[in-house]
Amino acid sequence: MDGAFAPARATRTACPYCGVGCGVLATPDGRGGAAIAGDPDHPANLGRLCSKGTALGETLSLEDRLLHPEVGGRRAGWDAALDAVAEGFSRALARHGPEGVALYVSGQLLTEDYFAANKLAKAVLGTANIDSNSRLCMASAVAAHTRAFGEDVVPGLYEDLELADTLVLVGSNLAWCHPVLFQRVMAAKAARPGMRIIVVDPRRTATCEGADLHLPLAPGSDVALFAALLVHLADAGLADAAWLDAHAEGAAAALAAARQVAPQAAALTGLDPALIGAFCEAWAASPRTTTLWSQGVNQSSAGTDKANAIINCHLLTGRIGRPGAGPFSVTGQPNAMGGRETGSLATMLAGHLRFDVPAEHAALAAFWDAPHLARAPGLKATQIFAALGQRRIGALWVMATNPAVSLPDGAAVREALARAPFLVVSEVTRRSDTAGFAHVRLPALAWGEKSGTVTNSERVISRQRGFLPWPGEARPEWWIVAQVAARLGAGAGFGWDGPAAIFREHAAVTGLARPAQRAFDISGLAGIDDAAYDALAPTRWPVPAAGPAPSRFFAEGGTLAPRARLVPTPFRAPAEDVSADFPLRLLTGRLRDQWHTMTRTGAVPRLMAHGPEPTLTLHPADAAGLAAGGLVEARSARGRAVFRLALDAGQRRGTAFAPMHWTAQLAPEARVNTLVAPHADPVSFQPELKNAAIRLAPFAASWHAFLLAPSRQAAGIAEYCAAIPLEGGAWRHELAGGGDPAEAFARLRGLLDAPGTAWAVLEDPGAGLHRAAALRGGRLAGAVLLGPDAALPPRGWLSALMAGDAKLAAADRAALLAGRRADGPAPSPLVCACHGVTASAILGCGGRDVAAVGAATAAGTGCGSCRPEIAALLAAAPAA
């Protein structure tokens, strides 16, 4: 095992972002970077990439990378660091037993890394206290699948989204969160104009621009809507009695529960009864209906019931296992599915084996020679960190995730991390909030360096291949785990010579305790040799040893378990309700061009340009006393956060929306999960991340400013600070605070001072205006523009000057403190990140539809995720 690396030819690999699992062609440039293109032969994307995928080549810098092990904040050798990890876990085991140690892992891991971590936890440490951050996005879908099908299985394929006559998208902003799937859907709709798309979402999102019907239901009320649908289907005579008699049970109980809820559907959802009726009739009239759901369903204290309410409708009608028909849960991370397959959740054993089936537990214990194999489910994500805060966990290992930001009740999580007796973090970046708390930091390989497999939302296993050399002393996660296992006396079971050997063992585990009804079976790959593994093409499971199996489950009436089950789903309101003190319901989610906690995308200027600051969105009618573009302070019963305010008539009245991405590294006051309570679904234990009761007030500041600097400044330079990367390596900082504006200006100006600096300065203390531009060698080296409110000059022109190499012309120097030249173009927001096209360019190109705009400007012709925004711009533009 080494970091040797081949060629400057294109390497077929897989994208490290969402669960679509796109194929990527990466061609190293010989300078540490790579040219990126979509793989036209990969079945998930057929050559398409989203804005994040196209920018992967811009995320390969070693700046901010963790490249060497550290113990106690100081660089250490690998032996010393691994010894420290083994000793820390041994101490915790001696003091607390297996229940006093834990691992918290991630859908960013490769399957082979996951497998190694799960084996270490359950077979060596003897604990089931290993959970994945997939608990935060997919646990409710897993639980719903298991209740309905007897196993965690997505029955259908991506092509079902294209073949459906009616596609229902529930709690999914597909256009932004899974853009390549959205473009496949829109291409199918263009080819078949009769295809209908229905969006069920409290917000009017970009996905609605391609929809025929939008149901803006009250947050958390999905069960009521699908109860009404189930009753409508039954009363319309659409229950498939023959299919139910042969293949399912529980229909009578599920329907009885739905009849208790359905009469209240309009009141509970807040929807016009006629709109509910139109939805039910459209679903009923379309035998080829696919219902796709994502985090808007899962991230709820009733997420499992919501997902089962959807599945019930498909089971009642037998609309499952057929082309274009079935329930479809789309995953959030590139390898959330791989974590589920390897058992890297506290509720599972490896290979979909179960704790509560003695023969399966015994088979795995014998296969691993693990007499102390964990015998019962362990602590789930939020429970692990609660136990850590109570010091019931003596050693915790966090791999490839950032719980200090991503978990609910963020302040309590950070306090728990600070109190941890022993914390190990495996990471690629030094700028993870969580890594700052670690006693031991271990440098892991990043995308482009590591090799293994990932599984996407339609059960396709793809190879993620390294095409760059290993930097510094970074190593694969599986190797790090194996080295710790050896120090704990279990080296014999971890003696792999590479990821292919781990994959073979993983595949063999799926063949244990058979014959059985388990659908997950890749035992046909257990004998794969290294060369075949290296060349492995995208492969959909199951791949049983006995030979080929159908791609769709439930095809031609086949089932996964002896019988599928319809599950009664009573209505339960969100765990935290609004009140007079906290009258708004906060919804959270992703932005188009960002990923998770921004450790990768947050450093790419063009990905930050579309949404550069953490923004909270309100319906205009809810914004009394608040100014669009100003800063607002959100408070809940747990904490506070500060955001830039935006107004949008597509936001449901009484709700607010804020993105999940910002961290203490880029905007410490905008960590949204400080507002969210740790309420969880009682079946899946998935946190209710999309619900918090809040109130808003203007952020009290005596001055507002922006600072352009050649490097990122410390986040503590102001009470509110949002750092934004610019082309050429400079950074923009949006700032606000209290105190004397003149003192703040002097302090900020001092950050730019250096020998040889010439200054252009304008100060009007009476008006609260303070502006300065720093020039060195005739070029702009930085600027501070400060005023009494958020109405500051535009940033775009000055930011572009920071990236330029040419000396400033006289007209440019004269305009610096105004923020733009009088004869220059008006500032305009970026719309297309792929091609850098602004709103003004789109509206001024003469194109009257999206296709014409694309031909004139190239906007929307890259990943296509901006096409809904282009359409909305054109629709709102005055007629020519």
Coordinates of N, CA, C and O in Angstrom, one line a residue, residues 49-52 174-177 179-180 182-183 186 206-207 209 592-593 610 829-839 842 849-851 853-854 857-874:
L49 N -23.2 16.9 -15.1 CA -22.7 17.2 -13.7 C -23.4 18.5 -13.3 O -23.8 19.3 -14.1
C50 N -23.5 18.7 -12.0 CA -24.1 19.9 -11.4 C -23.0 20.9 -11.2 O -21.8 20.7 -11.5
S51 N -23.4 22.1 -10.7 CA -22.4 23.2 -10.5 C -21.3 22.7 -9.6 O -20.1 23.1 -9.8
K52 N -21.7 22.0 -8.5 CA -20.6 21.6 -7.6 C -19.7 20.5 -8.2 O -18.5 20.6 -8.1
L174 N -35.5 19.1 -5.7 CA -34.7 18.3 -6.5 C -33.8 19.1 -7.4 O -32.6 18.8 -7.7
A175 N -34.3 20.3 -7.8 CA -33.5 21.2 -8.8 C -32.2 21.6 -8.1 O -31.2 21.8 -8.8
W176 N -32.2 21.8 -6.8 CA -31.0 22.3 -6.1 C -30.2 21.2 -5.4 O -29.0 21.2 -5.4
C177 N -30.9 20.2 -4.9 CA -30.3 19.2 -4.0 C -29.8 18.0 -4.8 O -28.9 17.3 -4.4
P179 N -29.5 18.0 -8.7 CA -29.7 18.7 -9.9 C -29.7 17.8 -11.2 O -30.4 18.0 -12.1
V180 N -28.8 16.8 -11.1 CA -28.7 16.0 -12.3 C -30.0 15.1 -12.5 O -30.5 15.0 -13.6
F182 N -32.9 16.1 -11.5 CA -33.9 17.1 -12.0 C -33.8 17.3 -13.5 O -34.8 17.4 -14.2
Q183 N -32.6 17.4 -14.0 CA -32.4 17.6 -15.4 C -32.8 16.4 -16.2 O -33.4 16.5 -17.3
M186 N -36.6 16.8 -16.3 CA -37.1 17.8 -17.1 C -36.9 17.5 -18.6 O -37.7 17.8 -19.4
A206 N -37.1 26.2 -6.4 CA -36.8 26.2 -7.8 C -37.4 25.0 -8.5 O -37.7 25.1 -9.7
T207 N -37.6 23.9 -7.8 CA -38.2 22.7 -8.4 C -39.6 23.0 -8.9 O -40.1 22.4 -9.9
E209 N -40.7 25.5 -10.4 CA -40.7 26.1 -11.8 C -41.0 25.1 -12.9 O -41.4 25.4 -14.0
R592 N -28.1 25.7 -3.6 CA -27.8 25.1 -4.9 C -26.4 24.7 -5.1 O -26.0 23.6 -5.5
D593 N -25.4 25.6 -4.7 CA -24.0 25.5 -5.0 C -23.2 25.1 -3.8 O -22.0 25.0 -3.9
H610 N -23.3 32.7 -5.8 CA -24.7 32.7 -5.9 C -25.4 33.0 -4.6 O -26.5 33.6 -4.5
P829 N -26.7 40.2 -9.6 CA -26.4 38.9 -9.0 C -26.0 37.8 -10.0 O -26.6 37.8 -11.1
L830 N -25.2 36.9 -9.6 CA -24.8 35.8 -10.4 C -26.0 34.8 -10.4 O -26.6 34.5 -9.4
V831 N -26.3 34.3 -11.6 CA -27.3 33.2 -11.7 C -26.7 31.9 -12.1 O -27.0 30.9 -11.5
C832 N -25.9 31.9 -13.1 CA -25.3 30.7 -13.6 C -23.8 30.6 -13.1 O -23.0 31.3 -13.6
A833 N -23.6 29.6 -12.2 CA -22.3 29.5 -11.6 C -21.3 28.8 -12.6 O -20.1 29.0 -12.6
C834 N -21.9 27.9 -13.5 CA -21.0 27.2 -14.4 C -20.3 28.1 -15.4 O -19.2 28.0 -15.7
H835 N -21.1 29.2 -15.9 CA -20.5 30.0 -16.9 C -20.4 31.5 -16.5 O -20.1 32.4 -17.3
G836 N -20.7 31.8 -15.2 CA -20.5 33.1 -14.7 C -21.4 34.2 -15.3 O -21.0 35.3 -15.5
V837 N -22.7 33.8 -15.5 CA -23.6 34.7 -16.2 C -24.5 35.4 -15.1 O -25.1 34.7 -14.3
T838 N -24.7 36.7 -15.2 CA -25.4 37.4 -14.2 C -26.9 37.6 -14.7 O -27.2 37.4 -15.9
A839 N -27.7 38.1 -13.7 CA -29.1 38.3 -14.1 C -29.2 39.4 -15.2 O -30.1 39.3 -16.1
I842 N -28.6 38.0 -18.6 CA -29.7 37.2 -19.0 C -30.8 38.0 -19.5 O -31.4 37.8 -20.6
D849 N -36.9 32.8 -23.9 CA -37.1 31.6 -23.2 C -35.7 31.0 -22.8 O -34.7 31.6 -23.1
V850 N -35.8 30.0 -22.0 CA -34.5 29.5 -21.4 C -33.6 29.0 -22.5 O -32.4 29.2 -22.4
A851 N -34.1 28.3 -23.5 CA -33.2 27.9 -24.6 C -32.6 29.0 -25.3 O -31.4 28.9 -25.6
V853 N -31.9 32.0 -24.1 CA -30.9 32.6 -23.2 C -29.7 31.7 -23.2 O -28.5 32.3 -23.3
G854 N -29.8 30.4 -23.2 CA -28.7 29.5 -23.2 C -27.9 29.7 -24.5 O -26.6 29.7 -24.5
T857 N -26.1 33.3 -24.1 CA -25.1 33.5 -23.0 C -24.5 32.3 -22.5 O -23.5 32.4 -21.6
A858 N -24.9 31.1 -22.8 CA -24.5 29.8 -22.3 C -25.1 29.5 -20.9 O -24.9 28.5 -20.3
A859 N -25.8 30.5 -20.3 CA -26.4 30.2 -19.0 C -27.4 29.1 -19.1 O -28.2 29.0 -20.0
G860 N -27.3 28.2 -18.1 CA -28.2 27.0 -18.1 C -27.8 25.9 -19.0 O -28.4 24.8 -19.0
T861 N -26.7 26.0 -19.7 CA -26.2 24.9 -20.6 C -25.1 24.0 -20.0 O -24.7 23.1 -20.6
G862 N -24.7 24.4 -18.7 CA -23.8 23.5 -18.0 C -24.5 22.4 -17.3 O -25.1 21.5 -17.8
C863 N -24.6 22.6 -15.9 CA -25.3 21.6 -15.1 C -26.8 21.8 -15.2 O -27.5 20.8 -15.0
G864 N -27.3 22.9 -15.6 CA -28.7 23.2 -15.7 C -29.5 23.5 -14.5 O -30.7 23.8 -14.5
S865 N -28.8 23.5 -13.3 CA -29.5 23.8 -12.1 C -30.0 25.2 -11.9 O -30.8 25.5 -11.1
C866 N -29.5 26.1 -12.8 CA -30.0 27.5 -12.8 C -31.2 27.7 -13.7 O -31.7 28.8 -13.7
R867 N -31.5 26.7 -14.5 CA -32.6 26.9 -15.4 C -33.9 27.4 -14.8 O -34.6 28.3 -15.4
P868 N -34.3 26.8 -13.7 CA -35.6 27.4 -13.0 C -35.4 28.8 -12.7 O -36.4 29.6 -12.8
E869 N -34.3 29.3 -12.2 CA -34.1 30.7 -11.9 C -34.1 31.5 -13.1 O -34.7 32.7 -13.1
I870 N -33.6 31.1 -14.2 CA -33.6 31.8 -15.5 C -35.1 32.0 -15.9 O -35.5 33.0 -16.3
A871 N -35.8 30.9 -15.8 CA -37.3 30.9 -16.2 C -38.0 31.9 -15.4 O -38.9 32.7 -15.9
A872 N -37.7 31.9 -14.1 CA -38.4 32.9 -13.2 C -38.1 34.3 -13.5 O -38.9 35.2 -13.5
L873 N -36.8 34.6 -13.8 CA -36.4 35.9 -14.2 C -37.1 36.4 -15.4 O -37.6 37.5 -15.5
L874 N -37.2 35.5 -16.4 CA -37.8 35.9 -17.7 C -39.3 36.1 -17.4 O -39.9 37.0 -18.0

